[in-house]
Amino acid sequence: MPNDLHPAKKIYPAHGDAIRIVPLHLPDPVRQPTAEAAAAGPAAAPQLTYRNGPLLTAVEVFTLFWGPAWQQAAQSTLATQINQFFDFILTSPLIDQLAEYSVPGRTIGHGKHTGTLTITTPKLKHSVSDTAIQHMLQQEIANNPAVPHPTPNTLYFVYLPPGVRVVQGGSASCQAFCGYHNDISGQIFYAAMPYPGCAGCTGGLSTLDALTSTSSHELCEAITDPIPGQGWYDDANGEIGDICAWKTKKLGAYTVQLEWSNKANQCV
Ligand SMILES: [Zn+2]
């Protein structure tokens, strides 16, 4: 969430634009409350409320690795590991713990990893906009038989290669965020995952651990708030992952992020 960022790097979402990013990891001294914030007293404990929008009750994750770099040795191993992460995580206790966010008629349960694809076109430059990511997704869905058509549960995870900056909402990866999820007209749900090529987006973790941490953040948020701000949301603190950004735990072989629990009143 923006409050976790260094003041010079704060981002202010446009009016009505919900918080949807993984913020940069910051060293502890930077995270200390400012004098101003301390004087204001402790903030109210987070409490997400449900805004009547859709939930991804049985998420179907399809991973898209964009750029020829993903075909080279190191990155193709990483892509395989990310796919194995989804094979594991979608039926793991990480999904079970989201059951408290089920609502009548919408029961959150296990998901599945439906497939993966590496694409080399359109060719990427040093920077890619959210608009270009949406355009690519829509083109692939329309024209590539290997890419599933969206169902109400489909979540596309788009991974960018090293050296490509992602620009969304007037800010950029490694400058203000390490990933985000979004929707296209409430019909197509996706997460954009820039390659963690800076300290702010590795948070002292290995590349794989950083990516599974940020991917778990976006996964849990996309399930509980697929149209940002219309599912489970807290106006002051954002979505369930934002409240616990960069607090991690091990699940099986994987590093995942803690998520806010309304029931436990803490990150779990
Ligand atoms: Zn988030």
CSV table of C-alpha atoms and ligand atoms in Angstrom, one decimal:
chain,number,residue,atom,x,y,z
A,1,MET,CA,0.0,0.0,0.0
A,2,PRO,CA,1.2,3.6,-0.6
A,3,ASN,CA,1.7,4.3,3.1
A,4,ASP,CA,4.5,1.8,3.2
A,5,LEU,CA,6.5,3.7,0.6
A,6,HIS,CA,9.1,6.3,1.3
A,7,PRO,CA,7.4,9.7,1.3
A,8,ALA,CA,9.3,10.8,-1.8
A,9,LYS,CA,7.9,7.8,-3.6
A,10,LYS,CA,4.4,7.8,-2.3
A,11,ILE,CA,1.8,7.2,-5.0
A,12,TYR,CA,-1.6,8.7,-4.8
A,13,PRO,CA,-4.3,6.6,-6.6
A,14,ALA,CA,-6.5,8.7,-8.8
A,15,HIS,CA,-10.0,9.4,-7.4
A,16,GLY,CA,-11.9,6.2,-7.2
A,17,ASP,CA,-8.9,4.1,-8.2
A,18,ALA,CA,-8.5,1.3,-5.7
A,19,ILE,CA,-5.1,0.3,-4.3
A,20,ARG,CA,-3.9,-2.7,-6.3
A,21,ILE,CA,-0.2,-2.9,-6.2
A,22,VAL,CA,2.6,-4.7,-4.3
A,23,PRO,CA,4.6,-1.9,-2.9
A,24,LEU,CA,8.4,-1.9,-2.8
A,25,HIS,CA,10.2,-3.5,0.1
A,26,LEU,CA,11.8,-0.9,2.3
A,27,PRO,CA,14.5,-1.3,4.9
A,28,ASP,CA,13.1,-1.2,8.4
A,29,PRO,CA,14.3,2.4,9.3
A,30,VAL,CA,12.3,3.8,6.4
A,31,ARG,CA,9.2,2.0,7.7
A,32,GLN,CA,9.2,3.7,11.0
A,33,PRO,CA,6.2,6.0,11.4
A,34,THR,CA,6.9,9.7,10.6
A,35,ALA,CA,6.6,12.2,13.5
A,36,GLU,CA,3.4,13.4,11.9
A,37,ALA,CA,1.9,9.9,11.8
A,38,ALA,CA,3.0,9.2,15.4
A,39,ALA,CA,1.3,12.4,16.6
A,40,ALA,CA,-1.9,11.3,14.9
A,41,GLY,CA,-1.9,8.2,17.1
A,42,PRO,CA,-2.4,4.6,16.1
A,43,ALA,CA,-4.4,4.0,12.9
A,44,ALA,CA,-7.6,2.0,13.2
A,45,ALA,CA,-7.1,-1.7,12.8
A,46,PRO,CA,-7.7,-2.9,9.3
A,47,GLN,CA,-11.2,-4.3,8.6
A,48,LEU,CA,-12.1,-5.3,5.1
A,49,THR,CA,-15.7,-5.0,4.0
A,50,TYR,CA,-17.4,-6.7,1.1
A,51,ARG,CA,-18.6,-4.4,-1.7
A,52,ASN,CA,-20.8,-6.9,-3.5
A,53,GLY,CA,-18.5,-7.5,-6.5
A,54,PRO,CA,-17.5,-10.8,-7.9
A,55,LEU,CA,-15.0,-13.2,-6.2
A,56,LEU,CA,-12.9,-15.8,-7.9
A,57,THR,CA,-14.4,-18.8,-6.1
A,58,ALA,CA,-12.5,-21.5,-7.9
A,59,VAL,CA,-9.6,-19.6,-9.6
A,60,GLU,CA,-8.2,-20.9,-12.9
A,61,VAL,CA,-4.7,-19.6,-13.3
A,62,PHE,CA,-3.0,-19.4,-16.7
A,63,THR,CA,0.6,-18.1,-16.8
A,64,LEU,CA,1.9,-16.1,-19.7
A,65,PHE,CA,5.7,-15.5,-19.9
A,66,TRP,CA,6.3,-12.6,-22.3
A,67,GLY,CA,9.5,-12.2,-24.2
A,68,PRO,CA,12.2,-14.5,-25.7
A,69,ALA,CA,14.3,-14.1,-22.5
A,70,TRP,CA,12.0,-16.7,-20.9
A,71,GLN,CA,13.3,-19.3,-23.4
A,72,GLN,CA,16.9,-18.8,-22.2
A,73,ALA,CA,18.3,-21.3,-19.6
A,74,ALA,CA,18.1,-19.3,-16.3
A,75,GLN,CA,14.7,-17.8,-17.0
A,76,SER,CA,13.1,-20.9,-18.5
A,77,THR,CA,14.1,-22.7,-15.2
A,78,LEU,CA,12.4,-19.9,-13.3
A,79,ALA,CA,9.3,-20.1,-15.4
A,80,THR,CA,9.1,-23.8,-14.7
A,81,GLN,CA,9.5,-23.2,-11.0
A,82,ILE,CA,6.7,-20.5,-11.1
A,83,ASN,CA,4.4,-23.0,-12.8
A,84,GLN,CA,5.2,-25.6,-10.2
A,85,PHE,CA,4.4,-23.0,-7.5
A,86,PHE,CA,0.9,-22.6,-9.0
A,87,ASP,CA,0.5,-26.4,-9.3
A,88,PHE,CA,1.1,-26.5,-5.5
A,89,ILE,CA,-0.4,-23.3,-4.1
A,90,LEU,CA,-3.8,-23.4,-5.6
A,91,THR,CA,-4.9,-26.4,-3.5
A,92,SER,CA,-2.8,-25.4,-0.5
A,93,PRO,CA,-3.7,-23.9,3.0
A,94,LEU,CA,-3.1,-20.5,1.4
A,95,ILE,CA,-6.4,-20.9,-0.5
A,96,ASP,CA,-8.1,-22.5,2.5
A,97,GLN,CA,-7.4,-19.5,4.7
A,98,LEU,CA,-9.4,-17.3,2.2
A,99,ALA,CA,-12.6,-19.2,3.1
A,100,GLU,CA,-13.5,-16.6,5.7
A,101,TYR,CA,-14.1,-14.2,2.7
A,102,SER,CA,-16.8,-16.5,1.2
A,103,VAL,CA,-20.2,-14.8,1.0
A,104,PRO,CA,-23.6,-16.4,0.5
A,105,GLY,CA,-23.6,-17.9,-3.0
A,106,ARG,CA,-19.9,-17.4,-3.4
A,107,THR,CA,-17.8,-20.0,-1.6
A,108,ILE,CA,-14.1,-19.6,-2.1
A,109,GLY,CA,-12.4,-22.9,-2.6
A,110,HIS,CA,-9.4,-24.5,-4.3
A,111,GLY,CA,-8.3,-23.5,-7.8
A,112,LYS,CA,-6.3,-25.0,-10.5
A,113,HIS,CA,-3.4,-24.2,-12.8
A,114,THR,CA,-4.9,-24.5,-16.3
A,115,GLY,CA,-1.7,-24.0,-18.4
A,116,THR,CA,1.1,-21.8,-19.4
A,117,LEU,CA,2.6,-20.2,-22.5
A,118,THR,CA,5.7,-18.3,-23.5
A,119,ILE,CA,5.1,-15.6,-26.1
A,120,THR,CA,7.7,-13.7,-28.0
A,121,THR,CA,5.5,-11.2,-29.9
A,122,PRO,CA,4.6,-8.4,-29.6
A,123,LYS,CA,8.2,-7.5,-29.1
A,124,LEU,CA,8.9,-5.8,-25.8
A,125,LYS,CA,10.9,-2.6,-25.4
A,126,HIS,CA,12.5,-1.3,-22.1
A,127,SER,CA,9.1,-0.3,-20.8
A,128,VAL,CA,5.5,-1.7,-21.2
A,129,SER,CA,2.3,0.1,-20.2
A,130,ASP,CA,-0.7,-1.5,-18.5
A,131,THR,CA,-2.6,-0.6,-21.7
A,132,ALA,CA,-0.2,-2.6,-23.8
A,133,ILE,CA,-0.5,-5.6,-21.4
A,134,GLN,CA,-4.3,-5.5,-21.7
A,135,HIS,CA,-4.0,-5.2,-25.5
A,136,MET,CA,-1.6,-8.2,-25.6
A,137,LEU,CA,-4.0,-10.3,-23.4
A,138,GLN,CA,-7.0,-9.5,-25.5
A,139,GLN,CA,-5.1,-10.3,-28.8
A,140,GLU,CA,-3.9,-13.6,-27.4
A,141,ILE,CA,-7.3,-14.6,-26.1
A,142,ALA,CA,-8.9,-13.7,-29.5
A,143,ASN,CA,-6.2,-15.2,-31.8
A,144,ASN,CA,-4.2,-17.8,-30.0
A,145,PRO,CA,-5.9,-21.2,-29.5
A,146,ALA,CA,-3.4,-22.1,-26.8
A,147,VAL,CA,-4.7,-19.3,-24.5
A,148,PRO,CA,-8.0,-20.1,-22.7
A,149,HIS,CA,-11.0,-17.8,-23.1
A,150,PRO,CA,-11.8,-16.1,-19.9
A,151,THR,CA,-14.4,-17.7,-17.5
A,152,PRO,CA,-15.6,-15.9,-14.4
A,153,ASN,CA,-12.8,-17.7,-12.6
A,154,THR,CA,-9.9,-17.2,-15.0
A,155,LEU,CA,-6.9,-15.2,-13.8
A,156,TYR,CA,-4.1,-14.6,-16.2
A,157,PHE,CA,-0.6,-14.1,-14.7
A,158,VAL,CA,1.6,-12.1,-17.0
A,159,TYR,CA,5.4,-12.3,-16.2
A,160,LEU,CA,7.7,-9.8,-17.8
A,161,PRO,CA,11.4,-10.5,-18.5
A,162,PRO,CA,14.4,-8.8,-16.9
A,163,GLY,CA,15.0,-5.2,-18.0
A,164,VAL,CA,11.4,-4.4,-18.8
A,165,ARG,CA,9.7,-1.7,-16.7
A,166,VAL,CA,6.0,-1.9,-16.2
A,167,VAL,CA,4.1,1.4,-16.1
A,168,GLN,CA,0.6,1.6,-14.5
A,169,GLY,CA,-1.4,4.4,-13.0
A,170,GLY,CA,1.3,7.0,-13.5
A,171,SER,CA,4.0,5.0,-11.6
A,172,ALA,CA,6.4,2.2,-12.5
A,173,SER,CA,7.8,-1.1,-11.3
A,174,CYS,CA,10.9,-0.8,-9.1
A,175,GLN,CA,10.0,2.8,-8.6
A,176,ALA,CA,6.6,2.4,-6.8
A,177,PHE,CA,5.4,-1.2,-7.1
A,178,CYS,CA,6.5,-4.8,-7.7
A,179,GLY,CA,3.3,-6.1,-9.2
A,180,TYR,CA,-0.5,-5.5,-9.4
A,181,HIS,CA,-3.7,-7.1,-10.4
A,182,ASN,CA,-6.4,-5.5,-12.5
A,183,ASP,CA,-9.5,-6.2,-14.6
A,184,ILE,CA,-10.5,-5.4,-18.2
A,185,SER,CA,-14.2,-4.2,-18.1
A,186,GLY,CA,-14.9,-6.6,-15.2
A,187,GLN,CA,-14.6,-9.5,-17.7
A,188,ILE,CA,-10.9,-10.4,-17.8
A,189,PHE,CA,-8.9,-10.7,-14.7
A,190,TYR,CA,-5.1,-10.5,-14.7
A,191,ALA,CA,-1.9,-9.8,-12.7
A,192,ALA,CA,1.2,-8.1,-14.1
A,193,MET,CA,4.4,-9.3,-12.6
A,194,PRO,CA,7.6,-7.4,-13.5
A,195,TYR,CA,10.9,-9.2,-13.1
A,196,PRO,CA,12.2,-8.3,-9.7
A,197,GLY,CA,15.4,-6.5,-10.9
A,198,CYS,CA,15.9,-4.1,-7.9
A,199,ALA,CA,16.4,-4.4,-4.2
A,200,GLY,CA,12.9,-2.9,-3.6
A,201,CYS,CA,11.3,-5.8,-5.4
A,202,THR,CA,13.5,-8.7,-4.1
A,203,GLY,CA,13.2,-7.6,-0.5
A,204,GLY,CA,16.4,-9.6,0.3
A,205,LEU,CA,14.9,-12.8,-1.1
A,206,SER,CA,16.0,-14.9,-4.1
A,207,THR,CA,14.4,-14.1,-7.4
A,208,LEU,CA,12.1,-17.1,-7.1
A,209,ASP,CA,11.1,-16.4,-3.5
A,210,ALA,CA,10.5,-12.7,-4.4
A,211,LEU,CA,8.3,-13.8,-7.3
A,212,THR,CA,6.3,-16.4,-5.3
A,213,SER,CA,5.8,-13.8,-2.5
A,214,THR,CA,4.5,-11.1,-4.8
A,215,SER,CA,2.5,-13.7,-6.9
A,216,SER,CA,0.8,-15.0,-3.7
A,217,HIS,CA,0.0,-11.4,-2.8
A,218,GLU,CA,-1.7,-10.8,-6.1
A,219,LEU,CA,-3.3,-14.2,-6.2
A,220,CYS,CA,-5.1,-13.8,-2.9
A,221,GLU,CA,-6.1,-10.2,-3.7
A,222,ALA,CA,-7.4,-11.2,-7.2
A,223,ILE,CA,-9.5,-14.0,-5.6
A,224,THR,CA,-11.0,-11.7,-2.9
A,225,ASP,CA,-11.2,-8.5,-4.9
A,226,PRO,CA,-11.0,-9.3,-8.7
A,227,ILE,CA,-12.4,-5.9,-9.7
A,228,PRO,CA,-10.2,-3.7,-7.4
A,229,GLY,CA,-12.3,-2.0,-4.7
A,230,GLN,CA,-15.5,-4.0,-5.5
A,231,GLY,CA,-14.8,-7.1,-3.5
A,232,TRP,CA,-13.2,-7.3,-0.1
A,233,TYR,CA,-11.5,-3.9,0.6
A,234,ASP,CA,-10.5,-1.5,3.3
A,235,ASP,CA,-10.7,2.2,2.2
A,236,ALA,CA,-7.6,3.1,4.3
A,237,ASN,CA,-5.5,0.0,3.9
A,238,GLY,CA,-6.4,-1.6,0.5
A,239,GLU,CA,-6.7,-5.3,-0.1
A,240,ILE,CA,-5.8,-8.3,2.0
A,241,GLY,CA,-2.2,-8.5,0.7
A,242,ASP,CA,-1.5,-4.8,1.0
A,243,ILE,CA,-1.9,-4.8,4.8
A,244,CYS,CA,0.8,-7.5,5.1
A,245,ALA,CA,3.1,-6.6,2.3
A,246,TRP,CA,6.5,-8.3,2.6
A,247,LYS,CA,5.6,-10.3,5.7
A,248,THR,CA,6.3,-13.8,4.4
A,249,LYS,CA,6.1,-17.5,5.5
A,250,LYS,CA,7.1,-20.8,4.0
A,251,LEU,CA,4.4,-23.1,2.6
A,252,GLY,CA,5.8,-26.4,1.4
A,253,ALA,CA,8.9,-25.4,-0.5
A,254,TYR,CA,7.6,-21.9,-1.3
A,255,THR,CA,7.8,-18.4,0.2
A,256,VAL,CA,4.4,-16.8,0.3
A,257,GLN,CA,3.1,-13.6,1.7
A,258,LEU,CA,1.0,-13.3,4.8
A,259,GLU,CA,-2.6,-12.1,4.2
A,260,TRP,CA,-4.9,-10.1,6.4
A,261,SER,CA,-7.5,-12.1,8.3
A,262,ASN,CA,-10.5,-10.2,9.5
A,263,LYS,CA,-11.3,-13.1,11.8
A,264,ALA,CA,-7.9,-13.3,13.4
A,265,ASN,CA,-7.5,-9.5,13.3
A,266,GLN,CA,-3.9,-10.0,12.1
A,267,CYS,CA,-1.7,-11.1,9.2
A,268,VAL,CA,-1.8,-14.9,8.9
B,1,ZN,ZN,-1.9,-5.5,-3.2
